[in-house]
XYZ file of C-alpha atoms in Angstrom:
690
model
C 34.633 -43.765 -7.468
C 37.570 -41.374 -7.722
C 35.898 -39.585 -10.614
C 32.706 -39.178 -8.550
C 34.648 -37.796 -5.579
C 36.588 -35.447 -7.830
C 33.372 -34.219 -9.439
C 31.792 -33.670 -6.013
C 34.804 -31.700 -4.771
C 34.850 -29.593 -7.924
C 31.292 -28.472 -7.145
C 32.553 -26.877 -3.907
C 35.514 -25.032 -5.391
C 35.393 -21.310 -4.612
C 33.790 -19.284 -5.927
C 30.809 -21.599 -6.321
C 29.759 -22.145 -9.930
C 26.758 -24.472 -9.670
C 23.588 -22.359 -10.071
C 21.671 -24.735 -7.804
C 24.315 -24.524 -5.062
C 24.626 -20.735 -5.376
C 20.880 -20.249 -5.114
C 20.671 -22.656 -2.161
C 23.380 -20.735 -0.302
C 21.666 -17.387 -0.890
C 18.360 -18.798 0.357
C 20.064 -20.088 3.509
C 21.561 -16.618 4.048
C 18.131 -15.015 3.611
C 16.672 -17.524 6.081
C 19.354 -17.612 8.781
C 20.929 -14.153 8.732
C 18.003 -12.266 10.340
C 17.439 -15.091 12.854
C 21.055 -15.240 14.027
C 21.797 -11.498 14.131
C 18.334 -10.808 15.543
C 19.493 -12.480 18.764
C 21.950 -9.610 19.300
C 19.413 -6.940 18.234
C 21.007 -6.304 14.821
C 18.404 -5.343 12.169
C 17.846 -7.921 9.444
C 18.936 -5.431 6.781
C 22.408 -5.228 8.335
C 22.520 -9.016 8.509
C 22.069 -9.266 4.749
C 24.747 -6.629 4.048
C 27.251 -8.262 6.439
C 26.511 -11.655 4.893
C 27.254 -10.178 1.468
C 30.605 -8.883 2.730
C 31.527 -12.303 4.171
C 30.593 -14.457 1.155
C 31.433 -11.889 -1.530
C 34.565 -11.597 -3.696
C 36.145 -9.215 -1.164
C 35.450 -11.622 1.709
C 35.864 -15.398 1.555
C 35.071 -15.367 -2.180
C 32.316 -17.965 -1.810
C 30.195 -16.166 -4.405
C 31.248 -14.068 -7.354
C 29.275 -11.006 -8.354
C 28.199 -12.300 -11.750
C 25.386 -11.347 -14.090
C 22.849 -13.514 -12.224
C 23.553 -11.733 -8.925
C 23.396 -8.380 -10.693
C 20.037 -9.303 -12.248
C 18.416 -10.252 -8.941
C 20.029 -7.233 -7.282
C 18.529 -4.921 -9.900
C 15.119 -6.540 -9.437
C 15.396 -6.030 -5.664
C 16.327 -2.372 -5.990
C 13.491 -1.699 -8.428
C 11.169 -3.594 -6.077
C 12.104 -1.322 -3.159
C 11.393 1.798 -5.198
C 8.171 0.329 -6.628
C 6.798 -0.621 -3.193
C 7.727 2.821 -1.872
C 5.636 4.431 -4.603
C 2.852 1.892 -4.207
C 2.540 2.363 -0.430
C 2.684 6.142 -0.573
C -0.551 7.520 0.879
C -1.589 9.703 -2.050
C -4.208 11.607 -0.050
C -1.608 12.358 2.619
C 1.010 13.188 -0.024
C -1.303 15.645 -1.782
C -2.018 17.405 1.484
C 1.676 17.403 2.427
C 3.194 17.840 -1.039
C 4.711 21.194 -0.129
C 6.399 19.529 2.836
C 7.814 16.901 0.483
C 9.091 19.628 -1.810
C 10.622 21.410 1.182
C 12.354 18.267 2.440
C 13.487 17.420 -1.081
C 15.003 20.884 -1.372
C 16.774 20.612 2.008
C 18.082 17.084 1.488
C 19.402 18.084 -1.948
C 20.803 21.569 -1.330
C 22.351 21.153 2.149
C 24.600 18.171 1.212
C 25.525 19.908 -2.045
C 26.380 23.248 -0.411
C 28.372 21.643 2.416
C 30.003 18.987 0.251
C 31.347 21.223 -2.513
C 33.785 23.291 -0.409
C 34.857 20.235 1.624
C 35.658 18.214 -1.509
C 37.323 21.080 -3.355
C 39.282 22.814 -0.587
C 39.823 20.098 2.035
C 40.222 16.977 -0.120
C 41.577 18.891 -3.145
C 39.345 17.199 -5.724
C 38.944 18.674 -9.206
C 35.913 20.810 -9.993
C 33.947 18.048 -11.766
C 34.928 15.469 -9.126
C 33.839 17.862 -6.342
C 30.425 18.448 -7.950
C 29.926 14.725 -8.573
C 30.991 13.706 -5.053
C 28.933 16.447 -3.388
C 25.876 15.442 -5.411
C 26.479 11.874 -4.222
C 25.959 13.147 -0.647
C 22.513 14.376 -1.676
C 21.303 11.001 -2.918
C 19.847 8.347 -0.692
C 18.370 4.889 -1.184
C 15.386 3.629 0.819
C 17.345 0.663 2.145
C 15.588 0.939 5.522
C 12.087 1.082 4.013
C 11.346 -2.601 4.815
C 11.779 -1.660 8.498
C 9.013 0.940 8.117
C 6.743 -1.668 6.528
C 7.552 -4.209 9.237
C 6.462 -1.867 12.046
C 3.373 -0.664 10.172
C 4.248 3.058 10.095
C 4.432 3.444 6.310
C 1.370 5.754 6.390
C 3.031 8.180 8.839
C 3.449 11.701 7.481
C 7.218 11.588 8.066
C 7.456 8.574 5.765
C 5.283 10.221 3.093
C 7.414 13.371 2.866
C 10.677 11.383 2.958
C 9.594 9.128 0.102
C 8.371 12.152 -1.838
C 11.625 13.981 -1.149
C 13.614 10.917 -2.225
C 12.288 10.957 -5.735
C 12.815 14.723 -6.031
C 16.429 14.744 -4.834
C 17.450 11.549 -6.642
C 15.948 12.821 -9.886
C 17.802 16.122 -9.511
C 21.098 14.362 -8.753
C 20.742 11.930 -11.645
C 20.047 14.839 -13.983
C 23.258 16.468 -12.676
C 25.057 13.211 -13.461
C 23.675 13.227 -16.994
C 24.762 16.851 -17.395
C 28.318 16.175 -16.105
C 28.740 13.136 -18.357
C 27.331 15.106 -21.274
C 29.776 17.898 -20.508
C 32.663 15.412 -20.403
C 31.628 14.022 -23.769
C 31.205 17.489 -25.242
C 27.490 16.936 -25.971
C 26.126 19.467 -23.469
C 24.284 21.677 -25.906
C 20.811 22.980 -26.639
C 19.843 19.720 -28.349
C 20.789 17.756 -25.208
C 18.388 19.760 -23.040
C 15.536 19.598 -25.557
C 15.949 15.842 -25.908
C 16.063 15.289 -22.122
C 12.975 17.431 -21.387
C 10.974 15.960 -24.287
C 11.790 12.368 -23.318
C 10.799 12.996 -19.676
C 7.484 14.523 -20.792
C 6.715 11.529 -23.032
C 7.678 9.157 -20.211
C 5.344 10.941 -17.764
C 2.427 10.926 -20.201
C 2.802 7.179 -20.809
C 3.066 6.354 -17.095
C 0.274 8.546 -15.744
C -2.200 8.519 -18.638
C -1.734 5.311 -20.632
C -0.583 2.730 -18.037
C -3.438 3.317 -15.499
C -6.056 2.962 -18.238
C -4.528 -0.284 -19.521
C -4.223 -1.632 -15.966
C -7.834 -0.781 -15.132
C -9.004 -2.500 -18.327
C -6.848 -5.571 -17.582
C -8.041 -5.892 -13.966
C -11.675 -5.541 -15.061
C -11.528 -8.023 -17.952
C -9.503 -10.666 -16.059
C -10.937 -10.152 -12.589
C -10.587 -13.783 -11.504
C -7.052 -14.337 -12.870
C -5.137 -13.200 -9.773
C -1.822 -14.730 -10.877
C -2.055 -12.805 -14.138
C -2.563 -9.595 -12.136
C 0.763 -10.086 -10.359
C 2.650 -10.886 -13.574
C 1.068 -7.874 -15.260
C 2.181 -5.577 -12.417
C 5.761 -6.894 -12.601
C 5.736 -6.298 -16.352
C 4.642 -2.700 -15.810
C 7.429 -2.132 -13.241
C 10.223 -3.297 -15.514
C 8.737 -1.659 -18.593
C 8.610 1.616 -16.640
C 12.238 1.143 -15.570
C 13.215 0.639 -19.213
C 11.250 3.713 -20.324
C 12.976 5.823 -17.653
C 16.353 4.611 -18.845
C 15.399 5.410 -22.420
C 14.331 8.878 -21.264
C 17.805 9.544 -19.888
C 17.284 8.936 -16.130
C 17.960 5.968 -13.879
C 15.614 2.915 -13.921
C 14.862 3.391 -10.192
C 12.945 6.545 -11.125
C 10.798 4.496 -13.497
C 10.066 1.864 -10.834
C 9.005 4.529 -8.343
C 6.793 6.235 -10.926
C 5.218 2.827 -11.714
C 4.299 2.563 -8.033
C 2.688 6.003 -8.153
C 0.824 5.179 -11.380
C -0.629 1.939 -9.924
C -1.123 3.335 -6.416
C -4.875 3.818 -6.728
C -5.438 0.436 -8.388
C -3.706 -1.766 -5.780
C -5.228 -1.201 -2.315
C -2.923 -1.730 0.658
C -5.039 -4.544 2.127
C -5.682 -6.392 -1.132
C -4.416 -9.886 -1.859
C -2.426 -8.499 -4.807
C -0.538 -6.089 -2.542
C 0.144 -8.960 -0.152
C 1.645 -11.014 -2.980
C 3.800 -8.099 -4.130
C 5.181 -7.411 -0.647
C 5.648 -11.080 0.216
C 7.681 -11.866 -2.913
C 9.795 -8.744 -2.543
C 10.515 -9.108 1.174
C 11.151 -12.849 0.933
C 13.452 -12.902 -2.082
C 14.232 -9.902 -4.260
C 14.962 -7.220 -1.643
C 17.285 -9.485 0.441
C 19.103 -10.319 -2.821
C 19.723 -6.607 -3.376
C 21.008 -6.079 0.174
C 23.352 -9.076 -0.092
C 24.714 -7.712 -3.386
C 25.386 -4.321 -1.713
C 27.547 -6.153 0.847
C 29.385 -7.990 -1.927
C 30.658 -4.653 -3.264
C 32.193 -3.597 0.058
C 35.957 -4.184 0.350
C 37.174 -3.610 3.909
C 40.778 -4.059 2.733
C 40.770 -0.501 1.369
C 41.185 0.679 4.950
C 44.665 -0.897 4.953
C 45.849 0.833 1.778
C 47.174 3.906 3.574
C 46.032 7.050 5.377
C 44.665 8.735 2.252
C 41.980 6.060 1.815
C 41.032 6.325 5.507
C 40.875 10.121 5.392
C 38.717 10.158 2.254
C 36.425 7.420 3.600
C 36.089 9.169 6.975
C 35.395 12.620 5.531
C 32.890 11.332 2.980
C 31.007 9.304 5.603
C 30.885 12.107 8.190
C 29.796 14.684 5.603
C 27.077 12.404 4.234
C 25.621 11.761 7.709
C 25.900 15.355 8.992
C 24.293 16.861 5.890
C 21.387 14.395 5.977
C 20.930 14.959 9.717
C 20.783 18.721 9.188
C 18.161 18.309 6.440
C 16.026 16.059 8.665
C 16.463 18.329 11.710
C 15.532 21.447 9.732
C 12.485 19.714 8.230
C 11.343 18.460 11.645
C 11.813 21.890 13.243
C 9.914 23.797 10.553
C 6.978 21.367 10.446
C 6.950 20.721 14.224
C 7.574 16.983 14.034
C 8.296 14.913 17.098
C 11.854 13.757 17.776
C 10.859 10.262 16.648
C 9.487 11.570 13.333
C 12.626 13.657 12.708
C 14.761 10.607 13.485
C 12.632 8.549 11.095
C 13.214 11.095 8.325
C 16.953 10.933 9.015
C 16.978 7.127 9.143
C 15.163 6.733 5.829
C 17.174 9.421 4.028
C 20.694 8.711 5.342
C 21.374 5.344 3.655
C 23.499 5.555 0.509
C 23.474 2.591 -1.858
C 21.972 2.341 -5.320
C 21.961 5.894 -6.643
C 25.277 6.577 -4.891
C 26.872 3.559 -6.545
C 25.410 4.537 -9.902
C 26.906 8.023 -9.704
C 30.331 6.978 -8.420
C 30.744 4.024 -10.791
C 29.749 6.136 -13.802
C 32.163 8.857 -12.658
C 34.944 6.311 -12.079
C 34.495 4.744 -15.512
C 34.492 8.208 -17.093
C 37.781 9.036 -15.309
C 36.277 11.918 -13.319
C 36.994 10.373 -9.884
C 39.863 8.175 -8.696
C 40.174 4.915 -6.754
C 40.351 6.625 -3.348
C 36.927 8.207 -3.848
C 35.533 4.896 -5.105
C 36.866 2.973 -2.078
C 35.779 5.723 0.312
C 32.277 5.605 -1.151
C 32.088 1.850 -0.584
C 32.896 2.357 3.123
C 30.357 5.197 3.216
C 27.696 2.816 1.881
C 28.363 0.254 4.619
C 28.441 2.822 7.436
C 25.332 4.741 6.322
C 23.289 1.579 5.736
C 24.099 0.362 9.273
C 23.330 3.713 10.916
C 20.179 4.230 8.822
C 18.810 0.811 9.757
C 19.362 1.322 13.496
C 17.959 4.862 13.404
C 14.873 3.849 11.412
C 14.092 0.881 13.650
C 14.514 2.950 16.817
C 12.295 5.737 15.453
C 9.637 3.300 14.185
C 9.414 1.643 17.620
C 8.975 5.035 19.287
C 6.232 6.054 16.845
C 4.371 2.755 17.298
C 4.595 3.119 21.086
C 3.291 6.705 20.979
C 0.403 5.783 18.639
C -0.594 2.869 20.843
C -0.508 5.189 23.814
C -3.237 7.391 22.318
C -5.606 4.529 21.561
C -8.370 4.312 24.170
C -8.716 0.992 25.907
C -11.716 -1.029 24.819
C -14.401 -1.410 27.440
C -16.459 -4.541 27.946
C -19.202 -3.003 25.807
C -16.802 -2.255 22.934
C -16.338 -5.691 21.424
C -13.904 -6.144 18.505
C -15.358 -5.617 15.051
C -17.111 -8.701 13.728
C -18.105 -8.915 10.045
C -20.716 -11.381 8.790
C -21.028 -11.936 5.046
C -23.988 -14.099 4.012
C -23.483 -15.723 0.614
C -26.395 -16.384 -1.725
C -24.617 -16.037 -5.073
C -21.289 -17.896 -5.311
C -20.443 -16.314 -8.688
C -19.289 -12.951 -7.254
C -17.953 -14.246 -3.946
C -14.328 -13.267 -4.657
C -15.317 -9.655 -5.370
C -17.417 -9.517 -2.209
C -14.556 -10.992 -0.187
C -12.093 -8.444 -1.612
C -14.499 -5.680 -0.594
C -14.865 -7.074 2.935
C -11.080 -7.356 3.344
C -10.644 -3.684 2.418
C -13.253 -2.644 4.985
C -12.074 -4.890 7.815
C -10.529 -3.262 10.877
C -6.924 -4.513 10.836
C -6.766 -4.420 14.648
C -9.742 -6.744 15.127
C -8.809 -10.354 15.957
C -12.164 -11.562 14.659
C -12.208 -13.234 11.217
C -14.627 -12.417 8.428
C -17.478 -14.926 8.749
C -18.720 -16.349 5.436
C -22.225 -17.700 5.942
C -24.265 -20.049 3.776
C -27.814 -20.868 4.870
C -29.293 -24.183 3.706
C -33.057 -24.776 3.628
C -34.349 -27.193 6.233
C -35.740 -30.017 4.079
C -35.017 -33.685 3.356
C -31.815 -32.764 1.412
C -30.531 -30.384 4.112
C -27.598 -32.519 5.288
C -26.309 -33.130 1.761
C -26.773 -29.475 0.794
C -24.946 -28.478 3.970
C -21.898 -30.518 2.960
C -21.974 -29.049 -0.564
C -22.216 -25.475 0.754
C -19.379 -26.023 3.236
C -17.169 -27.498 0.512
C -17.814 -24.582 -1.830
C -17.014 -22.038 0.876
C -13.872 -23.843 2.036
C -12.583 -23.775 -1.531
C -12.268 -20.001 -1.122
C -10.140 -20.157 2.027
C -7.020 -20.502 -0.128
C -8.005 -17.359 -2.032
C -8.683 -15.473 1.202
C -5.357 -16.509 2.725
C -3.492 -14.423 0.134
C -4.700 -11.253 1.861
C -3.859 -12.569 5.346
C -7.312 -11.552 6.518
C -8.813 -14.181 8.790
C -11.807 -15.952 7.265
C -14.117 -18.462 8.926
C -16.680 -20.586 7.103
C -20.146 -20.944 8.626
C -22.983 -23.116 7.358
C -26.342 -23.435 9.028
C -29.806 -24.885 8.459
C -32.938 -22.758 8.638
C -36.392 -22.616 7.131
C -35.413 -19.584 5.040
C -32.167 -17.752 4.269
C -33.130 -14.455 5.914
C -33.988 -16.102 9.235
C -30.660 -17.946 9.198
C -28.770 -14.677 8.619
C -30.674 -12.861 11.371
C -30.119 -15.676 13.880
C -26.412 -16.075 13.056
C -25.806 -12.317 13.277
C -27.093 -12.463 16.854
C -25.169 -15.617 17.743
C -21.893 -14.150 16.442
C -22.670 -10.656 17.755
C -21.914 -9.218 14.304
C -21.213 -5.493 14.176
C -21.462 -5.313 10.372
C -23.365 -7.423 7.848
C -22.159 -7.241 4.231
C -24.823 -8.618 1.917
C -25.106 -9.009 -1.831
C -27.581 -7.023 -3.895
C -31.024 -8.654 -3.989
C -32.038 -10.299 -7.222
C -34.835 -8.855 -9.292
C -38.200 -9.149 -7.594
C -40.400 -12.002 -8.772
C -44.022 -12.807 -7.978
C -42.820 -15.402 -5.439
C -40.603 -12.810 -3.722
C -43.520 -10.447 -3.369
C -45.672 -13.200 -1.922
C -43.071 -14.668 0.490
C -41.252 -11.430 1.345
C -37.895 -10.164 0.097
C -34.890 -11.660 1.947
C -32.992 -8.370 2.155
C -36.043 -6.540 3.469
C -36.451 -9.234 6.118
C -32.830 -8.812 7.251
C -33.253 -5.027 7.348
C -36.444 -5.234 9.388
C -35.287 -7.899 11.843
C -31.778 -6.750 12.772
C -30.406 -3.593 14.326
C -26.910 -4.259 12.910
C -25.019 -2.065 10.480
C -25.853 -3.458 7.041
C -24.113 -2.860 3.702
C -26.083 -4.098 0.684
C -23.577 -4.279 -2.187
C -23.919 -4.339 -5.952
C -20.342 -4.664 -7.265
C -20.338 -4.150 -11.026
C -16.525 -4.079 -11.368
C -13.422 -4.726 -9.223
C -13.341 -2.407 -6.215
C -9.762 -1.268 -6.935
C -10.592 0.351 -10.307
C -12.991 2.964 -8.905
C -11.751 6.525 -9.234
C -13.863 8.295 -6.618
C -16.471 7.655 -3.937
C -19.841 9.408 -4.085
C -21.593 9.529 -0.710
C -25.282 10.428 -0.431
C -26.339 11.385 3.110
C -29.988 12.363 3.607
C -30.779 14.741 6.492
C -30.185 13.581 10.092
C -28.049 10.555 9.158
C -25.568 11.791 11.766
C -28.105 11.048 14.519
C -28.033 7.270 13.993
C -26.006 5.012 16.304
C -24.117 3.518 13.349
C -22.928 6.894 11.982
C -19.326 6.505 13.187
C -18.981 2.950 11.914
C -20.209 3.415 8.355
C -18.348 6.723 8.011
C -15.119 5.108 9.237
C -15.600 2.371 6.614
C -16.078 4.925 3.831
C -12.896 6.669 4.985
C -10.997 3.375 5.178
C -12.043 2.499 1.634
C -11.112 5.982 0.396
C -7.619 5.606 1.897
C -7.203 2.128 0.406
C -8.200 3.397 -3.046
C -6.541 6.826 -2.636
C -9.870 8.157 -3.889
C -11.578 11.466 -3.068
C -15.034 11.438 -1.472
C -17.798 13.611 -2.955
C -20.432 13.937 -0.249
C -23.972 15.177 -0.969
C -25.460 16.234 2.353
C -26.914 19.063 4.412
C -24.761 21.613 6.234
C -25.544 19.963 9.578
C -24.383 16.551 8.344
C -21.292 18.147 6.807
C -20.335 19.659 10.168
C -20.774 16.261 11.847
C -18.554 14.570 9.245
C -15.858 17.250 9.513
C -15.927 16.945 13.300
C -15.537 13.144 13.030
C -12.565 13.507 10.660
C -10.878 16.011 12.987
C -11.369 13.889 16.121
C -10.105 10.715 14.418
C -7.316 12.629 12.597
C -8.367 11.118 9.259
C -6.745 12.686 6.180
C -9.241 11.555 3.518
C -10.072 14.298 0.994
C -13.787 15.214 1.224
C -15.627 17.463 -1.248
C -19.021 18.551 0.073
C -22.011 19.295 -2.158
C -25.143 20.838 -0.649
C -27.803 18.809 -2.458
C -31.356 19.387 -1.275
C -32.828 17.334 -4.118
C -31.462 14.002 -2.890
C -34.922 12.355 -2.784
C -34.976 12.213 -6.567
C -32.300 9.682 -7.501
C -32.599 10.627 -11.156
C -31.079 14.039 -10.395
C -27.708 12.369 -9.803
C -27.733 10.334 -12.997
C -25.850 12.842 -15.124
C -23.408 13.631 -12.317
C -22.141 10.097 -11.682
C -19.343 8.499 -13.712
C -19.013 4.852 -14.731
C -16.094 4.234 -12.355
C -17.719 5.933 -9.348
C -18.486 3.958 -6.198
C -21.853 5.098 -4.850
C -22.631 4.934 -1.118
C -26.247 5.736 -0.291
C -27.083 6.003 3.416
C -30.654 4.886 4.040
C -32.418 4.106 7.338
C -34.772 1.577 8.903
C -38.381 2.451 9.655
C -38.982 4.359 12.905
C -35.326 5.376 13.099
C -34.566 9.080 13.421
C -33.441 9.701 9.844
C -36.060 7.567 8.063
C -37.791 9.187 5.097
C -40.794 8.058 3.076
C -38.583 8.212 -0.036
C -36.568 5.225 1.266
C -39.365 2.857 0.276
C -38.367 0.913 -2.819
C -34.916 2.506 -2.728
C -33.146 -0.585 -4.058
C -35.378 -0.640 -7.114
C -34.849 3.080 -7.747
C -31.081 2.793 -7.539
C -31.131 -0.241 -9.829
C -33.252 1.624 -12.364
C -31.158 4.799 -12.518
C -27.659 3.462 -11.767
C -27.675 -0.115 -12.998
C -24.042 -0.080 -14.240
C -22.595 1.820 -11.255
C -21.208 0.043 -8.193
C -23.686 0.732 -5.395
C -23.478 0.258 -1.622
C -26.748 0.771 0.217
C -26.014 1.505 3.888
C -28.448 0.815 6.730
C -26.847 2.166 9.909
C -27.319 0.561 13.295
C -30.327 2.165 14.945
C -30.588 3.580 18.423
C -31.715 0.958 20.970
C -35.033 2.582 21.824
C -35.971 2.808 18.142
C -35.096 -0.813 17.503
C -36.944 -2.096 20.597
C -40.179 -0.543 19.448
C -39.554 -1.855 15.947
C -38.707 -5.367 17.150
C -41.810 -5.555 19.338
C -43.902 -5.022 16.265
C -42.104 -7.877 14.515
C -42.561 -10.519 17.196
C -45.685 -11.858 15.658
C -43.947 -12.321 12.320
C -41.050 -14.447 13.657
């Protein structure tokens, strides 16, 4: 009994040694810290850092900062940088790249120019120590980025230029670090520069040419293995971090570049992105923040006035220089106060890169203990201020964006997507496509519909269909897009789809591509044609030949007068939404009149998708596009129902023509909602056929 009690007590000796107990404690911190401190309006990020201070070796010494903590901390830091690169709106970044370069220049040069004289003349540091400390002011870590994700403003232009500027300034600072260390070791020669430049070029070629091709091949070959997709992505992140380290820069650069390389292949609304963000936000990123707190030693403030002076000066200089960079950027580019504050909040936190620079300098004997301790206090202060500033700015931006959204009238019902299922083999691909198109503000779920023939086996077939559909609810839940299963009985599938679309007041029907026409189809009538003729809803007929995420560009074919249809805004908004998700350019073949209508729509909605317009008067002949399309293109062809304003004789047999000329290309045939008067006359002619 005594031995058992002694063994039990030994498990709780500080610092804790049991891996199970250590992991349990960290999980409880991750769970309870945001809940407790959230009651007093303290951001969750600060809660993790404060918790790290309390339980760390410089606090109550409950946990020691061992190799396991360092491992999870490194994973969390790389995860933050990877997600930042992954969530970067590439279309927005390309349009605003010069703004990112400008901010990167300001946030690098201003801290360096202000910090050098302060460190050298005021604090009396040596030349190398002054350069290293001043360059530390220029770095920043995106500690507050999870706040941006939480409030849904990660696509804001201010975020895009800050993230872009982060990688520019951190890369420049880390190169300075490499140069200073090389100078200290006496290896700063011509060979050093050649080796550094060559290794960075090789690294870039591997990341932006080789990795995307391998990823696209992997996603295409193992489309249904979603767990393997996540493991593959993690492997790419850490391999990229290793390659960056081998190239002579910090691993965080490699993780960020991995995010950029995979940006187009992992849409923001996909289930894979949801898994990546969930795992990072639930485990790895909190681990990193806790480990940052474990480094902080508040006792340095009691070691004498010199430590306080150094800590105070370093902290004030770091914050002032970053505020000036954000203020100057906001003034030049006419940002709102909230956007300027957001830039400051994201760029003012010092953690990972700062620690890397100072620790390397300390170990090399370039800086002393006072600078090291002052930097630790700087990290705590800037992380707290950055978190509060970012959260305040994000709330203001969300409030201002909501203020510009027009209130929905009674006639403007929330978007409602109906997806009839005839072929269960490609259901996951169809569901992924629907999730990418779905309006994130609509409370309505995606309705999966299976129609069972009304015969003696109807009840049994109904149960089988419902069971098969419900088996996909687990898959759909990974994307957090609401999905509802519908099964119904009707004398034929098309009639069931038409009736259900009216009952559910569907605004968009997403249907699979019709199977090849048989003699029976010709005799009984094609199901897709029946749905087209008997509904006035927006209809997307989809032939997905490969995963949606691997498509490189969108090709949009708009015959004359498509802008006159009632569904013009809806289908165009869906094309734009898909282009943003895939970070893909849109090549639009249309008339000048249609081009003007599209440009006007983009301007009114403030959509930043990159459109390339091609004046193609030979659109009636599908074969003319055959040599122009690529295998990884996603083709949208806007057709029209009979008696609608944009209907053309060439639309007859359009599905067959597209199948003949573009069999291997992903095709979306769009039938826009028709104007009411056109549909009423059309429907009256159909009454006898119902």
